[in-house]
């Protein structure tokens, strides 16, 4: 079972009986998030492997798939990526100002 919850207790991702795969979620609340991975008892005992890559902001987008889906030319793709980077910096500046 895998589960992602916010610091307010809201669940953003929940899945059971998952053997492999990827998932993503969009955080709409400020604060810490917790990811829990649970494995049920296995008979006979097995070794489990979890590769975990936690990305936020601009790094979290898969830009190659964005370009493929919208079929934009390279220049427009780069502009979209730069706008996303600027927006991320802008949001971070507001966050730092509030702190």
Coordinates of C-alpha atoms in Angstrom, one line a residue:
X1 CA 0.0 0.0 0.0
X2 CA 1.2 3.5 -0.7
X3 CA -0.2 6.7 0.7
X4 CA 0.6 10.4 0.6
X5 CA -0.9 12.8 3.1
X6 CA -0.5 16.5 4.0
X7 CA 0.3 17.9 7.4
X8 CA -3.5 18.6 7.7
X9 CA -4.3 14.9 7.3
X10 CA -5.7 15.1 3.7
X11 CA -4.9 12.2 1.5
X12 CA -3.4 13.1 -2.0
X13 CA -2.6 9.6 -3.2
X14 CA -3.7 6.2 -2.1
X15 CA -3.1 2.8 -3.8
X16 CA -3.3 -0.8 -2.7
X17 CA -1.9 -4.0 -4.2
X18 CA 0.6 -2.1 -6.3
X19 CA 3.7 -4.1 -7.4
X20 CA 5.3 -1.5 -9.7
X21 CA 4.6 1.9 -11.2
X22 CA 4.9 5.6 -10.8
X23 CA 2.6 8.3 -9.4
X24 CA 2.4 12.0 -8.9
X25 CA 0.3 14.5 -7.1
X26 CA -0.2 18.2 -7.0
X27 CA 0.1 19.8 -3.6
X28 CA -2.5 22.5 -2.9
X29 CA -1.7 23.0 0.8
X30 CA 1.4 24.5 2.2
X31 CA 3.4 22.4 4.7
X32 CA 5.0 19.0 5.0
X33 CA 3.8 15.9 3.2
X34 CA 4.3 12.3 4.3
X35 CA 4.7 9.3 2.0
X36 CA 4.1 5.9 3.5
X37 CA 4.8 2.6 1.9
X38 CA 3.6 -0.6 3.5
X39 CA 4.2 -4.2 2.6
X40 CA 2.0 -7.0 3.9
X41 CA 3.6 -10.1 5.4
X42 CA 5.1 -12.3 2.7
X43 CA 5.5 -16.1 3.1
X44 CA 8.2 -17.0 2.2
X45 CA 10.0 -13.8 3.1
X46 CA 11.0 -11.5 0.1
X47 CA 13.2 -8.5 -0.4
X48 CA 11.4 -5.4 -1.4
X49 CA 13.1 -2.5 -3.3
X50 CA 11.6 1.1 -3.4
X51 CA 13.2 3.7 -5.6
X52 CA 12.0 7.1 -4.4
X53 CA 12.5 10.4 -6.2
X54 CA 10.7 13.3 -4.6
X55 CA 10.7 16.3 -6.9
X56 CA 9.0 19.7 -6.5
X57 CA 8.4 22.8 -8.6
X58 CA 9.8 23.1 -12.1
X59 CA 11.9 19.9 -11.7
X60 CA 8.7 17.9 -11.2
X61 CA 7.4 18.4 -14.8
X62 CA 8.4 15.9 -17.5
X63 CA 9.1 18.5 -20.1
X64 CA 9.7 16.1 -22.9
X65 CA 6.1 14.7 -22.6
X66 CA 4.8 18.3 -22.5
X67 CA 6.4 19.0 -25.8
X68 CA 5.2 15.7 -27.3
X69 CA 1.6 16.2 -26.2
X70 CA 1.2 19.7 -27.4
X71 CA 3.4 19.3 -30.4
X72 CA 4.9 22.7 -30.1
X73 CA 8.1 23.8 -31.8
X74 CA 11.3 24.0 -29.8
X75 CA 11.2 27.7 -29.3
X76 CA 7.7 27.7 -27.8
X77 CA 8.6 24.8 -25.7
X78 CA 11.7 26.6 -24.2
X79 CA 9.6 29.7 -23.5
X80 CA 7.0 27.6 -21.7
X81 CA 9.8 26.1 -19.6
X82 CA 11.3 29.5 -18.8
X83 CA 7.9 30.9 -17.8
X84 CA 7.4 28.0 -15.5
X85 CA 10.8 28.6 -13.9
X86 CA 10.1 32.3 -13.5
X87 CA 6.7 31.5 -11.8
X88 CA 8.4 29.1 -9.5
X89 CA 11.0 31.7 -8.5
X90 CA 8.2 34.2 -8.0
X91 CA 6.2 31.9 -5.7
X92 CA 9.4 31.1 -3.7
X93 CA 10.1 34.8 -3.2
X94 CA 6.5 35.3 -1.8
X95 CA 7.0 32.3 0.4
X96 CA 10.3 33.7 1.7
X97 CA 8.8 37.1 2.3
X98 CA 6.0 35.6 4.4
X99 CA 8.5 33.7 6.5

